[in-house]
């Protein structure tokens, strides 16, 4: 008698959630540093670019604005595409495009080709950066996520300072006669290394319920951001022509239209680019509100202090950059302690950071008042170190707080919202505080214009500190 054996169907265990290893985290942090470094690295090279390419001030402003505006406008879309097509795929594509556009910037034969390459570089950065935060959100949890977010925040803060230091060093070094071009060409080998590491070390994640691209919302968000950022970044250099005022007047209309379209889509159960329901989380809503004055003051300070040290105090680009080194060192050391401080004292750490940052800016203002124009690393060291420590207690922890209640399925959307808010605020800081500073110089002189800008930044720090008192006390 033949016995028929019936094999039971194989039951597959659910696939383990992807995990971001240490090398994978270092890889995505490298990618996070590149766009922010390139936002600031150009500042100290603009005189050399203008001289070499015979570019007017308005065109040089476009070299900065073309990158920053394109970057800010496309960040939320980049996060949505990562959710839809896979974050690793968009990360690799964005990094490769960033390397190619950096090469195009470094080889640009003229000013307008550089402007075009910079705009394309900003678009590549917008494709790459949202995948960093989304990958961290989707592949870590608990203490590992807290440490990863702390390192991300430290990377973001350090990149802003190191960008200007590195820019000064590279321009002064004039490697192989490349001059200012080296600030872009240096990205190429870094990107090649990043791609090799990413292929092997970055896990693939995507939303389990990917949402299609919201075309009306994407278009309206782009129009609103362009209407605000383009005139503010180009207005002063072009003499505030009529189009700048018309654009600023169109901003609130475009912003209202965007909100109305997104709210209607959300209520109908559709998939808006920026779901208003996402802002129901107090940590995200209040954290984003704090990111605005913090980033605005940070970027404005970096622009103003770099210009003052070079054109007013007579320091070269290298010395001007190194004067900020104490800020970078204290930022790094203090930011690494962020997770432990948040675990013990809660979000009041952010308010404490505002106090420290304010004290640091006051010390810098005192040094400017007493020692101008004989400023040096020694005279600026106390204020820079204290301000850096205060910033370190704010930025990394704010980034973690903002995303703490965002579900993994919407990690791409949440990271896109965060990075868009941060980038738009950085651009606004350079445009507003920088314009104030430059407009005051003919009337007050460089020293008093710098002091006025520092007092204005103190106002932004005060707003940041007061708003931080409304954060939820504990962080998830």
PDB file of C-alpha atoms in Angstrom, residues 249-382:
ATOM      1  CA  UNK A 249       2.058  90.470  -2.376  1.00  0.00           C
ATOM      2  CA  UNK A 250       1.270  87.162  -4.111  1.00  0.00           C
ATOM      3  CA  UNK A 251       2.818  85.070  -1.318  1.00  0.00           C
ATOM      4  CA  UNK A 252      -0.098  85.151   1.184  1.00  0.00           C
ATOM      5  CA  UNK A 253      -2.566  84.447  -1.636  1.00  0.00           C
ATOM      6  CA  UNK A 254      -0.560  81.434  -2.844  1.00  0.00           C
ATOM      7  CA  UNK A 255      -0.049  80.194   0.729  1.00  0.00           C
ATOM      8  CA  UNK A 256      -3.790  80.413   1.458  1.00  0.00           C
ATOM      9  CA  UNK A 257      -4.613  78.611  -1.795  1.00  0.00           C
ATOM     10  CA  UNK A 258      -2.148  75.837  -0.919  1.00  0.00           C
ATOM     11  CA  UNK A 259      -3.649  75.378   2.541  1.00  0.00           C
ATOM     12  CA  UNK A 260      -7.205  75.353   1.170  1.00  0.00           C
ATOM     13  CA  UNK A 261      -6.389  72.730  -1.474  1.00  0.00           C
ATOM     14  CA  UNK A 262      -4.553  70.518   1.034  1.00  0.00           C
ATOM     15  CA  UNK A 263      -7.333  70.766   3.629  1.00  0.00           C
ATOM     16  CA  UNK A 264     -10.003  69.898   1.081  1.00  0.00           C
ATOM     17  CA  UNK A 265      -8.019  66.893  -0.177  1.00  0.00           C
ATOM     18  CA  UNK A 266      -7.410  65.702   3.396  1.00  0.00           C
ATOM     19  CA  UNK A 267     -11.115  65.946   4.281  1.00  0.00           C
ATOM     20  CA  UNK A 268     -12.088  63.985   1.169  1.00  0.00           C
ATOM     21  CA  UNK A 269      -9.754  61.146   2.094  1.00  0.00           C
ATOM     22  CA  UNK A 270      -7.268  61.912  -0.670  1.00  0.00           C
ATOM     23  CA  UNK A 271      -3.489  62.120  -0.263  1.00  0.00           C
ATOM     24  CA  UNK A 272      -2.329  65.757  -0.054  1.00  0.00           C
ATOM     25  CA  UNK A 273       1.337  66.662  -0.279  1.00  0.00           C
ATOM     26  CA  UNK A 274       1.242  68.166   3.215  1.00  0.00           C
ATOM     27  CA  UNK A 275      -1.634  66.552   5.144  1.00  0.00           C
ATOM     28  CA  UNK A 276      -3.035  69.094   7.651  1.00  0.00           C
ATOM     29  CA  UNK A 277      -3.796  66.113   9.914  1.00  0.00           C
ATOM     30  CA  UNK A 278      -0.045  65.645  10.314  1.00  0.00           C
ATOM     31  CA  UNK A 279       0.035  68.895  12.287  1.00  0.00           C
ATOM     32  CA  UNK A 280      -2.327  67.504  14.902  1.00  0.00           C
ATOM     33  CA  UNK A 281       0.768  66.294  16.801  1.00  0.00           C
ATOM     34  CA  UNK A 282       1.756  69.105  19.206  1.00  0.00           C
ATOM     35  CA  UNK A 283       5.440  68.152  19.073  1.00  0.00           C
ATOM     36  CA  UNK A 284       5.575  68.585  15.284  1.00  0.00           C
ATOM     37  CA  UNK A 285       3.475  71.744  15.165  1.00  0.00           C
ATOM     38  CA  UNK A 286       5.266  73.548  17.987  1.00  0.00           C
ATOM     39  CA  UNK A 287       8.707  72.231  17.064  1.00  0.00           C
ATOM     40  CA  UNK A 288       8.424  73.546  13.501  1.00  0.00           C
ATOM     41  CA  UNK A 289       7.375  76.928  14.865  1.00  0.00           C
ATOM     42  CA  UNK A 290      10.617  77.055  16.886  1.00  0.00           C
ATOM     43  CA  UNK A 291      12.777  75.907  13.967  1.00  0.00           C
ATOM     44  CA  UNK A 292      11.861  79.090  12.051  1.00  0.00           C
ATOM     45  CA  UNK A 293      13.413  81.788  14.322  1.00  0.00           C
ATOM     46  CA  UNK A 294      16.300  79.480  15.283  1.00  0.00           C
ATOM     47  CA  UNK A 295      17.345  78.779  11.680  1.00  0.00           C
ATOM     48  CA  UNK A 296      16.698  82.350  10.589  1.00  0.00           C
ATOM     49  CA  UNK A 297      19.005  83.712  13.287  1.00  0.00           C
ATOM     50  CA  UNK A 298      21.655  81.010  12.782  1.00  0.00           C
ATOM     51  CA  UNK A 299      22.089  81.533   9.042  1.00  0.00           C
ATOM     52  CA  UNK A 300      21.843  85.314   9.298  1.00  0.00           C
ATOM     53  CA  UNK A 301      24.568  85.336  11.942  1.00  0.00           C
ATOM     54  CA  UNK A 302      26.867  83.127   9.856  1.00  0.00           C
ATOM     55  CA  UNK A 303      26.518  85.407   6.835  1.00  0.00           C
ATOM     56  CA  UNK A 304      26.953  88.653   8.756  1.00  0.00           C
ATOM     57  CA  UNK A 305      29.908  87.536  10.885  1.00  0.00           C
ATOM     58  CA  UNK A 306      31.787  86.121   7.880  1.00  0.00           C
ATOM     59  CA  UNK A 307      31.382  89.371   5.934  1.00  0.00           C
ATOM     60  CA  UNK A 308      32.307  91.511   8.955  1.00  0.00           C
ATOM     61  CA  UNK A 309      35.449  89.571   9.783  1.00  0.00           C
ATOM     62  CA  UNK A 310      36.704  89.707   6.194  1.00  0.00           C
ATOM     63  CA  UNK A 311      35.701  93.179   5.027  1.00  0.00           C
ATOM     64  CA  UNK A 312      35.596  95.001   8.358  1.00  0.00           C
ATOM     65  CA  UNK A 313      38.209  93.352  10.577  1.00  0.00           C
ATOM     66  CA  UNK A 314      40.524  92.625   7.658  1.00  0.00           C
ATOM     67  CA  UNK A 315      40.825  88.893   8.271  1.00  0.00           C
ATOM     68  CA  UNK A 316      41.350  86.603   5.311  1.00  0.00           C
ATOM     69  CA  UNK A 317      38.858  83.848   4.498  1.00  0.00           C
ATOM     70  CA  UNK A 318      40.858  81.226   6.408  1.00  0.00           C
ATOM     71  CA  UNK A 319      41.217  83.270   9.596  1.00  0.00           C
ATOM     72  CA  UNK A 320      37.615  84.402   9.383  1.00  0.00           C
ATOM     73  CA  UNK A 321      36.497  80.799   9.175  1.00  0.00           C
ATOM     74  CA  UNK A 322      38.780  79.601  11.960  1.00  0.00           C
ATOM     75  CA  UNK A 323      37.376  82.296  14.252  1.00  0.00           C
ATOM     76  CA  UNK A 324      34.214  80.164  14.279  1.00  0.00           C
ATOM     77  CA  UNK A 325      36.078  76.937  15.106  1.00  0.00           C
ATOM     78  CA  UNK A 326      35.309  77.193  18.876  1.00  0.00           C
ATOM     79  CA  UNK A 327      31.603  77.261  17.971  1.00  0.00           C
ATOM     80  CA  UNK A 328      31.977  74.049  15.967  1.00  0.00           C
ATOM     81  CA  UNK A 329      33.937  72.272  18.706  1.00  0.00           C
ATOM     82  CA  UNK A 330      31.538  73.150  21.523  1.00  0.00           C
ATOM     83  CA  UNK A 331      28.559  72.307  19.304  1.00  0.00           C
ATOM     84  CA  UNK A 332      29.941  68.829  18.628  1.00  0.00           C
ATOM     85  CA  UNK A 333      30.785  68.049  22.254  1.00  0.00           C
ATOM     86  CA  UNK A 334      27.533  69.307  23.751  1.00  0.00           C
ATOM     87  CA  UNK A 335      25.238  67.849  21.076  1.00  0.00           C
ATOM     88  CA  UNK A 336      26.483  64.327  21.821  1.00  0.00           C
ATOM     89  CA  UNK A 337      25.117  64.681  25.357  1.00  0.00           C
ATOM     90  CA  UNK A 338      21.681  65.675  24.054  1.00  0.00           C
ATOM     91  CA  UNK A 339      19.894  62.300  24.420  1.00  0.00           C
ATOM     92  CA  UNK A 340      20.947  61.925  28.065  1.00  0.00           C
ATOM     93  CA  UNK A 341      19.960  65.503  28.887  1.00  0.00           C
ATOM     94  CA  UNK A 342      16.560  65.161  27.221  1.00  0.00           C
ATOM     95  CA  UNK A 343      15.948  61.854  29.039  1.00  0.00           C
ATOM     96  CA  UNK A 344      16.704  63.488  32.391  1.00  0.00           C
ATOM     97  CA  UNK A 345      15.355  67.031  32.043  1.00  0.00           C
ATOM     98  CA  UNK A 346      12.890  66.811  29.152  1.00  0.00           C
ATOM     99  CA  UNK A 347      12.373  69.565  26.604  1.00  0.00           C
ATOM    100  CA  UNK A 348      13.412  72.308  29.046  1.00  0.00           C
ATOM    101  CA  UNK A 349      16.891  71.583  27.694  1.00  0.00           C
ATOM    102  CA  UNK A 350      15.880  73.547  24.571  1.00  0.00           C
ATOM    103  CA  UNK A 351      14.995  76.634  26.618  1.00  0.00           C
ATOM    104  CA  UNK A 352      18.306  76.343  28.480  1.00  0.00           C
ATOM    105  CA  UNK A 353      20.053  76.250  25.116  1.00  0.00           C
ATOM    106  CA  UNK A 354      18.366  79.517  24.143  1.00  0.00           C
ATOM    107  CA  UNK A 355      19.705  81.177  27.285  1.00  0.00           C
ATOM    108  CA  UNK A 356      23.233  79.944  26.599  1.00  0.00           C
ATOM    109  CA  UNK A 357      23.092  81.003  22.968  1.00  0.00           C
ATOM    110  CA  UNK A 358      21.898  84.464  23.990  1.00  0.00           C
ATOM    111  CA  UNK A 359      24.788  84.809  26.457  1.00  0.00           C
ATOM    112  CA  UNK A 360      27.227  83.770  23.723  1.00  0.00           C
ATOM    113  CA  UNK A 361      25.890  86.359  21.270  1.00  0.00           C
ATOM    114  CA  UNK A 362      26.116  89.028  23.986  1.00  0.00           C
ATOM    115  CA  UNK A 363      29.773  88.100  24.582  1.00  0.00           C
ATOM    116  CA  UNK A 364      30.464  88.369  20.847  1.00  0.00           C
ATOM    117  CA  UNK A 365      28.730  91.770  20.768  1.00  0.00           C
ATOM    118  CA  UNK A 366      30.859  92.909  23.732  1.00  0.00           C
ATOM    119  CA  UNK A 367      34.034  91.831  21.915  1.00  0.00           C
ATOM    120  CA  UNK A 368      32.939  93.736  18.809  1.00  0.00           C
ATOM    121  CA  UNK A 369      32.147  96.835  20.906  1.00  0.00           C
ATOM    122  CA  UNK A 370      35.496  96.826  22.732  1.00  0.00           C
ATOM    123  CA  UNK A 371      38.014  95.456  20.217  1.00  0.00           C
ATOM    124  CA  UNK A 372      36.792  96.492  16.764  1.00  0.00           C
ATOM    125  CA  UNK A 373      38.395  96.225  14.275  1.00  0.00           C
ATOM    126  CA  UNK A 374      41.088  94.132  16.003  1.00  0.00           C
ATOM    127  CA  UNK A 375      39.017  90.979  16.316  1.00  0.00           C
ATOM    128  CA  UNK A 376      40.725  87.593  16.458  1.00  0.00           C
ATOM    129  CA  UNK A 377      40.190  83.994  17.469  1.00  0.00           C
ATOM    130  CA  UNK A 378      41.087  84.907  21.054  1.00  0.00           C
ATOM    131  CA  UNK A 379      38.629  87.786  21.402  1.00  0.00           C
ATOM    132  CA  UNK A 380      35.764  85.842  19.849  1.00  0.00           C
ATOM    133  CA  UNK A 381      36.501  82.480  21.506  1.00  0.00           C
ATOM    134  CA  UNK A 382      34.384  82.830  24.695  1.00  0.00           C
TER     135      UNK A 382
END
